[in-house]
Amino acid sequence: MNSALWHLGQKDLTEAELLAKLRLKTDNQEWIDDTLEKLRGFGYLKSDKQFAEQFAERSFANEYGSEYIRDKLKKKGLDDSLVSEAIAKVKESLNIDEQAMLNERVNHYYQTFTMSKEKLTATLQKRGFSYAQVNQAIKQHACYQQLKTNLELKAEKADLEKEVLKYARKGKGLTVIRQELRQRKIDITELDALVEKLIHADQLDFYSACLEQLSKKSYDLAAHSERSKAYAMLSRKGFSSDEIQFAMSELE
């Protein structure tokens, strides 16, 4: 009894949680049953139903969603149906609108967005709200258009020149470089001007790069089928028709 009262004094426990702690104290089931019965009689040990409802009330008051409540109560050993009933009862009695609750939280705690969309979504989902609820709450925010993804945040920090030279070193032609940069949300407004500048500075030469890529292969350019394969390979790497024709003529 002293052990049970000490544990209950630390925090609210379900009967299953208290039972597990008492079994660590003794294997005498008669003592355990007697203790639980007395605790119920004193009103110290809540029924699972009462525990679930009070936990749900506290959680909703602290702006947690149904899935948070469900997950926590299931981990405490409560039955699924009992948990669902408790959540439904509390939502009805307190007129809980989870979407409105979440919208208000997002508007209150995030006047502006300083994190990525992915991180914000994960943070709110951990509070027990569904992806659909989170998405709706984010979209109704006045600064929604300013919220950026991880990809967009990384793109803002990217150095266009370094990125172009990096892809070029990997044997990529301009077409593929443009596609890769666009997929990574990097601003390519100045790409053509930059490429022209790098070419004039002898830092970039797609003709030589194309020839180098072709030289690594052993295509028989005299055979039409082999020539077609070589052309397709170089085209996939992003080289232009002129660059490919130049490379082939050099190796013929």
mmCIF file of C-alpha atoms in Angstrom:
data_model
loop_
_atom_site.group_PDB
_atom_site.id
_atom_site.type_symbol
_atom_site.label_atom_id
_atom_site.label_comp_id
_atom_site.label_asym_id
_atom_site.label_seq_id
_atom_site.Cartn_x
_atom_site.Cartn_y
_atom_site.Cartn_z
ATOM 1 C CA MET A 1 0.000 0.000 0.000
ATOM 2 C CA ASN A 2 2.831 2.420 0.845
ATOM 3 C CA SER A 3 4.465 1.669 -2.503
ATOM 4 C CA ALA A 4 1.183 2.149 -4.372
ATOM 5 C CA LEU A 5 0.467 5.467 -2.633
ATOM 6 C CA TRP A 6 3.993 6.693 -3.359
ATOM 7 C CA HIS A 7 3.659 5.931 -7.064
ATOM 8 C CA LEU A 8 0.217 7.540 -7.247
ATOM 9 C CA GLY A 9 1.627 10.575 -5.474
ATOM 10 C CA GLN A 10 4.191 11.027 -8.238
ATOM 11 C CA LYS A 11 1.642 11.080 -11.067
ATOM 12 C CA ASP A 12 -1.692 9.659 -12.184
ATOM 13 C CA LEU A 13 -1.415 6.020 -13.197
ATOM 14 C CA THR A 14 -3.777 3.655 -14.912
ATOM 15 C CA GLU A 15 -4.584 0.454 -13.103
ATOM 16 C CA ALA A 16 -2.408 -1.466 -15.583
ATOM 17 C CA GLU A 17 0.561 0.843 -14.905
ATOM 18 C CA LEU A 18 0.186 0.596 -11.138
ATOM 19 C CA LEU A 19 -0.241 -3.166 -11.342
ATOM 20 C CA ALA A 20 3.054 -3.447 -13.261
ATOM 21 C CA LYS A 21 4.871 -1.401 -10.614
ATOM 22 C CA LEU A 22 3.410 -3.431 -7.741
ATOM 23 C CA ARG A 23 4.451 -6.686 -9.390
ATOM 24 C CA LEU A 24 8.018 -5.416 -9.274
ATOM 25 C CA LYS A 25 7.543 -4.956 -5.531
ATOM 26 C CA THR A 26 5.991 -8.351 -4.742
ATOM 27 C CA ASP A 27 4.783 -11.525 -6.404
ATOM 28 C CA ASN A 28 2.038 -11.973 -3.795
ATOM 29 C CA GLN A 29 -1.078 -11.518 -5.961
ATOM 30 C CA GLU A 30 -3.346 -11.536 -2.886
ATOM 31 C CA TRP A 31 -1.558 -8.476 -1.466
ATOM 32 C CA ILE A 32 -1.741 -6.745 -4.830
ATOM 33 C CA ASP A 33 -5.475 -7.460 -5.288
ATOM 34 C CA ASP A 34 -6.201 -6.297 -1.740
ATOM 35 C CA THR A 35 -4.241 -3.083 -2.259
ATOM 36 C CA LEU A 36 -5.969 -2.270 -5.553
ATOM 37 C CA GLU A 37 -9.376 -2.929 -4.023
ATOM 38 C CA LYS A 38 -8.676 -0.595 -1.091
ATOM 39 C CA LEU A 39 -7.352 2.111 -3.403
ATOM 40 C CA ARG A 40 -10.542 1.934 -5.449
ATOM 41 C CA GLY A 41 -12.572 2.195 -2.297
ATOM 42 C CA PHE A 42 -10.618 5.241 -1.111
ATOM 43 C CA GLY A 43 -11.042 6.830 -4.513
ATOM 44 C CA TYR A 44 -7.282 7.019 -5.006
ATOM 45 C CA LEU A 45 -7.252 4.781 -8.073
ATOM 46 C CA LYS A 46 -9.258 6.006 -11.014
ATOM 47 C CA SER A 47 -11.104 3.664 -13.323
ATOM 48 C CA ASP A 48 -9.595 3.348 -16.782
ATOM 49 C CA LYS A 49 -12.601 5.192 -18.175
ATOM 50 C CA GLN A 50 -12.200 8.105 -15.766
ATOM 51 C CA PHE A 51 -8.436 8.196 -16.335
ATOM 52 C CA ALA A 52 -8.860 8.280 -20.128
ATOM 53 C CA GLU A 53 -11.455 11.043 -20.040
ATOM 54 C CA GLN A 54 -9.409 13.243 -17.694
ATOM 55 C CA PHE A 55 -6.256 12.666 -19.749
ATOM 56 C CA ALA A 56 -8.152 13.630 -22.916
ATOM 57 C CA GLU A 57 -9.495 16.792 -21.263
ATOM 58 C CA ARG A 58 -5.999 17.883 -20.171
ATOM 59 C CA SER A 59 -4.512 17.109 -23.568
ATOM 60 C CA PHE A 60 -7.136 19.036 -25.517
ATOM 61 C CA ALA A 61 -6.706 21.950 -23.085
ATOM 62 C CA ASN A 62 -2.994 21.946 -23.912
ATOM 63 C CA GLU A 63 -3.751 21.870 -27.659
ATOM 64 C CA TYR A 64 -2.899 18.263 -28.397
ATOM 65 C CA GLY A 65 -4.849 16.322 -31.014
ATOM 66 C CA SER A 66 -6.717 13.027 -30.859
ATOM 67 C CA GLU A 67 -3.847 10.909 -32.185
ATOM 68 C CA TYR A 68 -1.544 12.117 -29.416
ATOM 69 C CA ILE A 69 -4.158 11.155 -26.832
ATOM 70 C CA ARG A 70 -4.818 7.805 -28.481
ATOM 71 C CA ASP A 71 -1.113 6.949 -28.685
ATOM 72 C CA LYS A 72 -0.360 7.895 -25.072
ATOM 73 C CA LEU A 73 -3.346 6.016 -23.634
ATOM 74 C CA LYS A 74 -2.650 2.875 -25.687
ATOM 75 C CA LYS A 75 0.911 2.888 -24.327
ATOM 76 C CA LYS A 76 -0.605 3.015 -20.853
ATOM 77 C CA GLY A 77 -2.380 -0.241 -21.576
ATOM 78 C CA LEU A 78 -5.896 1.054 -22.151
ATOM 79 C CA ASP A 79 -8.249 -0.695 -24.564
ATOM 80 C CA ASP A 80 -8.706 0.842 -28.027
ATOM 81 C CA SER A 81 -12.471 1.036 -27.800
ATOM 82 C CA LEU A 82 -12.338 2.638 -24.345
ATOM 83 C CA VAL A 83 -9.882 5.247 -25.602
ATOM 84 C CA SER A 84 -12.015 6.047 -28.657
ATOM 85 C CA GLU A 85 -15.107 6.409 -26.494
ATOM 86 C CA ALA A 86 -13.282 8.719 -24.073
ATOM 87 C CA ILE A 87 -11.997 10.954 -26.876
ATOM 88 C CA ALA A 88 -15.423 11.133 -28.525
ATOM 89 C CA LYS A 89 -17.157 11.915 -25.213
ATOM 90 C CA VAL A 90 -14.738 14.697 -24.293
ATOM 91 C CA LYS A 91 -14.854 16.243 -27.772
ATOM 92 C CA GLU A 92 -18.639 16.319 -27.649
ATOM 93 C CA SER A 93 -18.961 17.578 -24.070
ATOM 94 C CA LEU A 94 -16.349 20.331 -24.496
ATOM 95 C CA ASN A 95 -17.305 21.098 -28.106
ATOM 96 C CA ILE A 96 -13.736 20.487 -29.299
ATOM 97 C CA ASP A 97 -12.972 21.535 -32.875
ATOM 98 C CA GLU A 98 -9.488 20.182 -33.527
ATOM 99 C CA GLN A 99 -9.031 22.056 -36.806
ATOM 100 C CA ALA A 100 -9.971 25.377 -35.223
ATOM 101 C CA MET A 101 -7.683 24.585 -32.286
ATOM 102 C CA LEU A 102 -4.772 23.841 -34.582
ATOM 103 C CA ASN A 103 -5.410 26.897 -36.757
ATOM 104 C CA GLU A 104 -5.346 29.101 -33.677
ATOM 105 C CA ARG A 105 -2.129 27.504 -32.422
ATOM 106 C CA VAL A 106 -0.358 27.976 -35.755
ATOM 107 C CA ASN A 107 -1.464 31.613 -35.985
ATOM 108 C CA HIS A 108 -0.471 32.342 -32.370
ATOM 109 C CA TYR A 109 2.909 30.598 -32.185
ATOM 110 C CA TYR A 110 4.127 31.266 -35.720
ATOM 111 C CA GLN A 111 3.669 34.922 -36.632
ATOM 112 C CA THR A 112 6.370 34.280 -39.254
ATOM 113 C CA PHE A 113 7.940 31.028 -40.362
ATOM 114 C CA THR A 114 11.591 30.475 -39.435
ATOM 115 C CA MET A 115 11.657 26.722 -40.105
ATOM 116 C CA SER A 116 11.088 24.552 -43.141
ATOM 117 C CA LYS A 117 7.655 23.300 -44.140
ATOM 118 C CA GLU A 118 8.762 19.721 -43.424
ATOM 119 C CA LYS A 119 9.920 20.568 -39.888
ATOM 120 C CA LEU A 120 6.778 22.548 -39.090
ATOM 121 C CA THR A 121 4.580 19.719 -40.396
ATOM 122 C CA ALA A 122 6.461 17.117 -38.315
ATOM 123 C CA THR A 123 6.266 19.320 -35.198
ATOM 124 C CA LEU A 124 2.503 19.678 -35.475
ATOM 125 C CA GLN A 125 1.938 16.024 -36.339
ATOM 126 C CA LYS A 126 3.810 15.054 -33.159
ATOM 127 C CA ARG A 127 1.094 16.894 -31.266
ATOM 128 C CA GLY A 128 -1.420 14.403 -32.603
ATOM 129 C CA PHE A 129 -2.873 16.151 -35.631
ATOM 130 C CA SER A 130 -3.266 14.477 -39.007
ATOM 131 C CA TYR A 131 -1.338 15.549 -42.096
ATOM 132 C CA ALA A 132 -4.564 16.886 -43.624
ATOM 133 C CA GLN A 133 -5.286 18.986 -40.520
ATOM 134 C CA VAL A 134 -1.731 20.315 -40.437
ATOM 135 C CA ASN A 135 -1.761 21.141 -44.137
ATOM 136 C CA GLN A 136 -5.030 23.052 -43.797
ATOM 137 C CA ALA A 137 -3.771 24.955 -40.748
ATOM 138 C CA ILE A 138 -0.586 25.985 -42.550
ATOM 139 C CA LYS A 139 -2.420 27.075 -45.700
ATOM 140 C CA GLN A 140 -4.788 29.367 -43.796
ATOM 141 C CA HIS A 141 -1.854 31.259 -42.241
ATOM 142 C CA ALA A 142 -1.336 34.785 -43.554
ATOM 143 C CA CYS A 143 2.354 34.084 -44.274
ATOM 144 C CA TYR A 144 1.803 30.717 -45.933
ATOM 145 C CA GLN A 145 3.422 31.842 -49.197
ATOM 146 C CA GLN A 146 6.637 32.626 -47.305
ATOM 147 C CA LEU A 147 6.980 29.094 -45.924
ATOM 148 C CA LYS A 148 9.770 27.259 -47.722
ATOM 149 C CA THR A 149 10.651 23.598 -48.055
ATOM 150 C CA ASN A 150 14.032 22.162 -47.070
ATOM 151 C CA LEU A 151 14.923 22.084 -50.754
ATOM 152 C CA GLU A 152 14.070 25.756 -51.214
ATOM 153 C CA LEU A 153 16.032 26.802 -48.120
ATOM 154 C CA LYS A 154 19.096 24.921 -49.363
ATOM 155 C CA ALA A 155 18.646 26.441 -52.814
ATOM 156 C CA GLU A 156 18.774 29.959 -51.359
ATOM 157 C CA LYS A 157 22.239 29.230 -49.960
ATOM 158 C CA ALA A 158 23.572 27.609 -53.135
ATOM 159 C CA ASP A 159 26.356 29.272 -55.134
ATOM 160 C CA LEU A 160 25.323 29.014 -58.788
ATOM 161 C CA GLU A 161 28.874 29.091 -60.155
ATOM 162 C CA LYS A 162 30.082 26.382 -57.801
ATOM 163 C CA GLU A 163 27.096 24.215 -58.632
ATOM 164 C CA VAL A 164 27.621 24.552 -62.395
ATOM 165 C CA LEU A 165 31.330 23.712 -62.161
ATOM 166 C CA LYS A 166 30.558 20.770 -59.876
ATOM 167 C CA TYR A 167 28.148 19.230 -62.388
ATOM 168 C CA ALA A 168 30.545 19.953 -65.246
ATOM 169 C CA ARG A 169 33.319 18.070 -63.435
ATOM 170 C CA LYS A 170 30.954 15.118 -63.234
ATOM 171 C CA GLY A 171 30.692 15.098 -67.036
ATOM 172 C CA LYS A 172 27.274 16.726 -67.321
ATOM 173 C CA GLY A 173 26.233 18.887 -70.246
ATOM 174 C CA LEU A 174 24.306 22.146 -69.970
ATOM 175 C CA THR A 175 20.862 20.584 -70.559
ATOM 176 C CA VAL A 176 21.250 18.217 -67.615
ATOM 177 C CA ILE A 177 22.843 20.921 -65.452
ATOM 178 C CA ARG A 178 19.849 23.162 -66.098
ATOM 179 C CA GLN A 179 17.411 20.346 -65.236
ATOM 180 C CA GLU A 180 19.266 19.418 -62.053
ATOM 181 C CA LEU A 181 19.410 23.008 -60.822
ATOM 182 C CA ARG A 182 15.730 23.548 -61.599
ATOM 183 C CA GLN A 183 14.773 20.380 -59.708
ATOM 184 C CA ARG A 184 16.744 21.612 -56.715
ATOM 185 C CA LYS A 185 14.836 24.928 -56.845
ATOM 186 C CA ILE A 186 18.047 26.879 -57.479
ATOM 187 C CA ASP A 187 17.491 30.187 -59.283
ATOM 188 C CA ILE A 188 18.787 29.766 -62.854
ATOM 189 C CA THR A 189 17.894 33.246 -64.099
ATOM 190 C CA GLU A 190 21.589 34.070 -64.572
ATOM 191 C CA LEU A 191 22.632 30.602 -65.747
ATOM 192 C CA ASP A 192 23.191 31.375 -69.438
ATOM 193 C CA ALA A 193 25.176 34.532 -68.675
ATOM 194 C CA LEU A 194 27.259 32.670 -66.107
ATOM 195 C CA VAL A 195 27.997 29.790 -68.498
ATOM 196 C CA GLU A 196 29.104 32.243 -71.180
ATOM 197 C CA LYS A 197 31.395 33.975 -68.696
ATOM 198 C CA LEU A 198 32.932 30.659 -67.566
ATOM 199 C CA ILE A 199 33.493 29.556 -71.157
ATOM 200 C CA HIS A 200 35.272 32.818 -71.994
ATOM 201 C CA ALA A 201 37.381 32.405 -68.854
ATOM 202 C CA ASP A 202 38.356 28.889 -69.991
ATOM 203 C CA GLN A 203 36.753 27.383 -66.885
ATOM 204 C CA LEU A 204 34.108 25.553 -68.866
ATOM 205 C CA ASP A 205 34.325 23.669 -72.182
ATOM 206 C CA PHE A 206 31.394 21.437 -73.042
ATOM 207 C CA TYR A 207 32.942 20.374 -76.351
ATOM 208 C CA SER A 208 36.027 18.953 -74.618
ATOM 209 C CA ALA A 209 33.853 17.484 -71.858
ATOM 210 C CA CYS A 210 31.665 15.734 -74.412
ATOM 211 C CA LEU A 211 34.740 14.331 -76.164
ATOM 212 C CA GLU A 212 36.102 13.122 -72.840
ATOM 213 C CA GLN A 213 32.878 11.290 -72.002
ATOM 214 C CA LEU A 214 32.800 9.622 -75.428
ATOM 215 C CA SER A 215 36.468 8.625 -75.124
ATOM 216 C CA LYS A 216 35.689 6.665 -71.975
ATOM 217 C CA LYS A 217 33.452 4.343 -73.994
ATOM 218 C CA SER A 218 34.335 1.883 -76.710
ATOM 219 C CA TYR A 219 31.663 2.556 -79.299
ATOM 220 C CA ASP A 220 32.379 1.613 -82.909
ATOM 221 C CA LEU A 221 31.345 4.889 -84.520
ATOM 222 C CA ALA A 222 31.572 3.361 -87.985
ATOM 223 C CA ALA A 223 28.561 1.183 -87.183
ATOM 224 C CA HIS A 224 25.201 2.994 -87.363
ATOM 225 C CA SER A 225 23.733 1.204 -84.316
ATOM 226 C CA GLU A 226 26.828 1.944 -82.199
ATOM 227 C CA ARG A 227 26.821 5.545 -83.344
ATOM 228 C CA SER A 228 23.175 5.872 -82.314
ATOM 229 C CA LYS A 229 23.949 4.421 -78.877
ATOM 230 C CA ALA A 230 26.825 6.859 -78.440
ATOM 231 C CA TYR A 231 24.639 9.791 -79.458
ATOM 232 C CA ALA A 232 21.898 8.744 -77.027
ATOM 233 C CA MET A 233 24.404 8.343 -74.184
ATOM 234 C CA LEU A 234 25.873 11.802 -74.705
ATOM 235 C CA SER A 235 22.428 13.337 -75.121
ATOM 236 C CA ARG A 236 21.333 11.840 -71.792
ATOM 237 C CA LYS A 237 24.343 13.498 -70.190
ATOM 238 C CA GLY A 238 23.054 16.848 -71.418
ATOM 239 C CA PHE A 239 25.329 17.656 -74.341
ATOM 240 C CA SER A 240 24.040 19.503 -77.395
ATOM 241 C CA SER A 241 23.897 18.139 -80.921
ATOM 242 C CA ASP A 242 26.848 20.336 -81.967
ATOM 243 C CA GLU A 243 28.948 19.119 -79.043
ATOM 244 C CA ILE A 244 28.121 15.481 -79.796
ATOM 245 C CA GLN A 245 28.914 15.845 -83.517
ATOM 246 C CA PHE A 246 32.224 17.468 -82.621
ATOM 247 C CA ALA A 247 33.166 14.629 -80.254
ATOM 248 C CA MET A 248 32.273 11.966 -82.831
ATOM 249 C CA SER A 249 34.193 13.667 -85.615
ATOM 250 C CA GLU A 250 37.274 13.804 -83.395
ATOM 251 C CA LEU A 251 37.188 10.044 -82.830
ATOM 252 C CA GLU A 252 36.272 8.902 -86.308
#
